[in-house]
Coordinates of C-alpha atoms in Angstrom, one line a residue:
M446 CA -74.4 -0.2 -86.4
A447 CA -74.5 -0.7 -90.2
I448 CA -73.3 -4.1 -91.6
A449 CA -70.7 -4.2 -94.5
P450 CA -71.8 -6.0 -97.6
L451 CA -70.2 -9.5 -97.9
T452 CA -68.5 -10.9 -100.6
N453 CA -69.0 -14.3 -102.1
D454 CA -66.0 -15.7 -100.6
S455 CA -66.3 -14.0 -97.1
K456 CA -70.3 -15.1 -97.4
S457 CA -69.0 -18.9 -97.9
N458 CA -66.6 -18.6 -95.1
L459 CA -69.3 -17.1 -92.7
L460 CA -72.0 -19.7 -93.6
A461 CA -69.3 -22.3 -92.8
K462 CA -68.8 -21.0 -89.5
I463 CA -72.2 -20.8 -88.9
A464 CA -72.5 -24.5 -89.5
A465 CA -69.7 -25.2 -87.3
N466 CA -71.1 -23.4 -84.3
T467 CA -74.7 -24.0 -84.9
G468 CA -74.6 -27.4 -85.6
E469 CA -76.4 -26.6 -89.2
T470 CA -75.6 -29.3 -91.7
K471 CA -77.5 -28.1 -94.8
P472 CA -76.4 -25.0 -97.0
V473 CA -78.5 -22.2 -96.4
V474 CA -79.9 -20.6 -99.6
G475 CA -82.3 -17.8 -100.7
D476 CA -84.1 -16.2 -98.3
G477 CA -82.9 -18.3 -95.3
E478 CA -79.6 -17.5 -96.0
H479 CA -80.5 -13.9 -96.0
N480 CA -82.1 -14.2 -92.6
L481 CA -79.5 -16.1 -91.1
L482 CA -76.9 -13.4 -92.2
W483 CA -78.8 -10.8 -90.4
K484 CA -79.2 -12.7 -87.3
I485 CA -75.5 -13.1 -87.4
A486 CA -75.0 -9.5 -87.8
A487 CA -77.2 -8.9 -84.7
N488 CA -75.5 -11.1 -82.6
T489 CA -72.0 -12.7 -82.0
Y490 CA -70.6 -13.2 -85.6
A491 CA -71.2 -9.9 -86.7
T492 CA -69.6 -8.3 -84.1
A493 CA -66.6 -10.6 -84.5
T494 CA -66.2 -9.4 -88.4
T495 CA -65.9 -5.7 -87.1
G496 CA -63.8 -5.9 -84.1
G497 CA -62.8 -8.0 -81.0
G498 CA -65.6 -8.8 -78.7
G499 CA -65.9 -6.2 -75.5
G500 CA -64.4 -7.7 -72.3
G501 CA -66.8 -9.4 -69.7
G502 CA -68.4 -7.0 -67.5
G503 CA -66.6 -6.1 -64.2
T504 CA -67.7 -7.8 -60.8
G505 CA -70.6 -5.8 -59.6
A506 CA -70.2 -3.6 -56.5
T507 CA -70.5 -5.1 -53.0
G508 CA -74.0 -4.4 -51.7
A509 CA -74.5 -1.8 -48.7
T510 CA -74.2 -3.5 -45.2
G511 CA -77.3 -4.2 -43.7
P512 CA -78.7 -2.2 -40.5
Q513 CA -77.4 -3.1 -37.3
G514 CA -79.1 -5.9 -35.4
N515 CA -81.3 -4.6 -32.4
P516 CA -79.2 -4.3 -29.1
G517 CA -79.3 -7.0 -26.3
G518 CA -81.7 -6.5 -23.6
A519 CA -80.7 -4.1 -20.5
T520 CA -78.9 -5.5 -17.6
G521 CA -81.1 -6.8 -15.0
A522 CA -81.4 -5.1 -11.5
T523 CA -79.1 -5.8 -8.9
G524 CA -80.6 -8.2 -6.2
A525 CA -81.5 -7.3 -2.6
T526 CA -78.7 -7.5 -0.1
G527 CA -79.0 -10.4 2.2
A528 CA -80.2 -10.2 5.9
T529 CA -77.8 -9.7 8.3
G530 CA -76.6 -12.8 10.5
A531 CA -77.5 -13.4 13.8
T532 CA -75.5 -11.8 16.7
G533 CA -73.0 -14.3 18.2
V534 CA -73.4 -15.5 21.8
A535 CA -71.5 -13.0 24.1
G536 CA -68.6 -14.1 25.9
A537 CA -68.6 -14.9 29.7
T538 CA -67.7 -11.8 31.9
G539 CA -64.7 -12.0 33.7
P540 CA -64.2 -11.9 37.4
T541 CA -64.8 -8.6 39.3
P542 CA -61.8 -7.3 40.7
A543 CA -61.7 -6.5 44.5
D544 CA -59.4 -4.5 46.7
L545 CA -59.7 -3.9 50.3
I546 CA -57.5 -1.3 52.1
I547 CA -57.6 -1.3 55.8
A548 CA -56.6 1.3 58.1
C549 CA -55.1 -0.5 61.2
S550 CA -54.2 2.5 63.3
D551 CA -54.1 6.5 63.3
E552 CA -51.5 8.6 61.6
G553 CA -49.4 9.8 64.5
T554 CA -49.6 7.3 67.4
P555 CA -46.7 4.7 67.6
I556 CA -48.0 1.2 66.7
T557 CA -47.7 -1.5 69.6
V558 CA -47.9 -5.4 69.6
G559 CA -51.2 -6.7 69.8
N560 CA -54.3 -8.6 68.6
N561 CA -57.2 -7.6 66.6
K562 CA -56.1 -4.0 65.8
V563 CA -59.0 -3.9 63.5
T564 CA -61.9 -6.4 62.9
F565 CA -64.5 -6.0 59.9
R566 CA -66.9 -8.3 58.1
M567 CA -66.4 -9.3 54.3
P568 CA -68.9 -7.6 52.3
Y569 CA -68.7 -10.5 49.6
A570 CA -67.0 -13.3 49.0
M571 CA -63.3 -13.2 47.9
N572 CA -60.6 -15.1 46.3
I573 CA -57.2 -13.4 47.5
S574 CA -54.5 -13.1 44.9
N575 CA -52.2 -10.8 47.0
V576 CA -51.7 -9.1 50.4
R577 CA -49.5 -6.0 51.4
A578 CA -48.9 -3.8 54.3
S579 CA -47.6 0.1 54.6
L580 CA -46.5 2.4 57.1
T581 CA -46.7 6.1 57.2
T582 CA -43.6 6.4 59.4
A583 CA -41.1 3.8 58.8
Q584 CA -39.5 1.7 61.7
T585 CA -35.6 2.8 62.0
S586 CA -34.2 -0.4 64.0
G587 CA -35.1 -3.2 66.1
N588 CA -37.1 -6.5 65.3
I589 CA -38.7 -6.6 62.0
F590 CA -42.2 -5.2 61.8
T591 CA -44.7 -8.1 61.4
V592 CA -48.5 -8.1 60.5
D593 CA -50.9 -11.1 60.4
I594 CA -54.4 -11.4 58.9
N595 CA -57.0 -13.8 60.4
N596 CA -60.2 -15.2 58.7
N597 CA -62.7 -16.1 61.4
G598 CA -59.9 -16.3 64.1
T599 CA -57.5 -18.5 61.9
S600 CA -54.3 -17.0 60.0
I601 CA -54.4 -16.9 56.2
L602 CA -50.8 -16.5 55.8
S603 CA -48.3 -19.3 56.5
T604 CA -45.6 -16.6 56.2
K605 CA -46.7 -13.3 57.7
L606 CA -46.2 -9.9 56.2
T607 CA -43.1 -8.1 57.1
I608 CA -41.6 -4.6 56.7
D609 CA -38.1 -4.2 56.9
N610 CA -36.4 -1.4 58.9
G611 CA -36.3 1.8 57.2
E612 CA -39.0 0.8 54.5
K613 CA -42.4 1.9 54.5
T614 CA -43.9 -1.1 52.6
S615 CA -43.9 -4.8 52.6
T616 CA -43.4 -5.1 48.8
T617 CA -39.6 -4.6 49.5
A618 CA -39.4 -7.0 52.2
G619 CA -36.5 -9.6 52.1
I620 CA -39.1 -12.3 52.9
P621 CA -42.5 -12.1 50.8
P622 CA -45.8 -13.3 52.6
V623 CA -47.2 -16.8 51.6
I624 CA -51.0 -17.0 51.5
S625 CA -52.3 -20.4 53.0
D626 CA -56.0 -19.6 52.6
S627 CA -57.1 -17.7 49.8
L628 CA -60.7 -17.6 49.8
L629 CA -62.6 -15.3 52.3
G630 CA -66.3 -16.2 52.6
N631 CA -69.1 -13.6 52.3
D632 CA -69.6 -11.8 55.9
S633 CA -66.6 -13.7 57.2
E634 CA -65.0 -12.0 60.2
I635 CA -61.5 -10.5 59.4
T636 CA -58.8 -9.3 62.1
I637 CA -55.4 -7.7 61.8
D638 CA -52.7 -8.2 64.4
V639 CA -49.4 -6.6 64.8
D640 CA -47.2 -9.9 66.1
Q641 CA -43.7 -7.8 66.4
I642 CA -42.3 -4.4 66.4
G643 CA -38.8 -3.0 66.6
I644 CA -38.0 0.2 68.3
G645 CA -41.6 1.3 68.5
N646 CA -41.6 4.3 66.3
A647 CA -43.6 3.0 63.3
T648 CA -47.0 4.9 62.6
G649 CA -50.0 4.7 60.2
L650 CA -50.4 1.1 59.5
K651 CA -52.5 0.0 56.5
V652 CA -53.4 -3.4 55.1
T653 CA -54.5 -4.2 51.5
I654 CA -56.2 -7.4 50.5
R655 CA -56.3 -7.8 46.5
G656 CA -58.2 -10.4 44.6
T657 CA -61.5 -11.1 42.8
Q658 CA -64.9 -11.5 44.0
A659 CA -65.9 -15.2 44.1

C-alpha cells in the first residue's frame, strides 16, 4: 500500500506519538527519522493514519472429533450348569391292603345253625379293620341271622355280625359288629360259625375280613 507524504505538522504529531508509545525520549532526526517513519508505515501507526484497524480475527473452528475409542471386550461365555443334586431318600412304603372273602355255604341250600361252617388258615399276618357278612337270599322273618368269626378257636368279635330280616348285608344292620381281636397271625386257623337263624330260608352266606398285611 502507498504511503502519503507527511507534512511537517503531521510529522511532528506522528513523532510525538512514537515517543509516547515506544518510550523514545530523544528527537529522531535525519536518516533515523526517515527509517522510523517507514517502520511506522509498515506497522501499526501507518495503518492508523489510513483507517481504523481491522477487527480481531474470529474464533477458529472447533477441531474435528477424534476417532471413537476401541469397543469393550466381548461378553464372557456362560458358565457350565451345576451338577444335579442327589435324589432324596424315598419315603416308607405304606401297609399293603388285604381282603379275604370266604364262602360259607353254597348258593341254593338253606343255611342252618352250626360251628365251623368253613375252616381255613391265614396266608399272612393281618391287622383287621372291618368285617361284614352277606346273603344271596335274605331271611324274611324270625330271629336275627347271626355269624361269628374265630381265631384259633376264640371269637374275635365282642358283638357278633348280624343281618336284619329282609336284608342281604350286615352293613345295614341295626347293631354293627365290634372287633375285640384285630390281629390274625400268619397261619392262624380261622373258623366261621352260624350262631342263630330265623325262618330258615337264607342262602349263600359269605364273610369278608378287611385290613392290611401285618
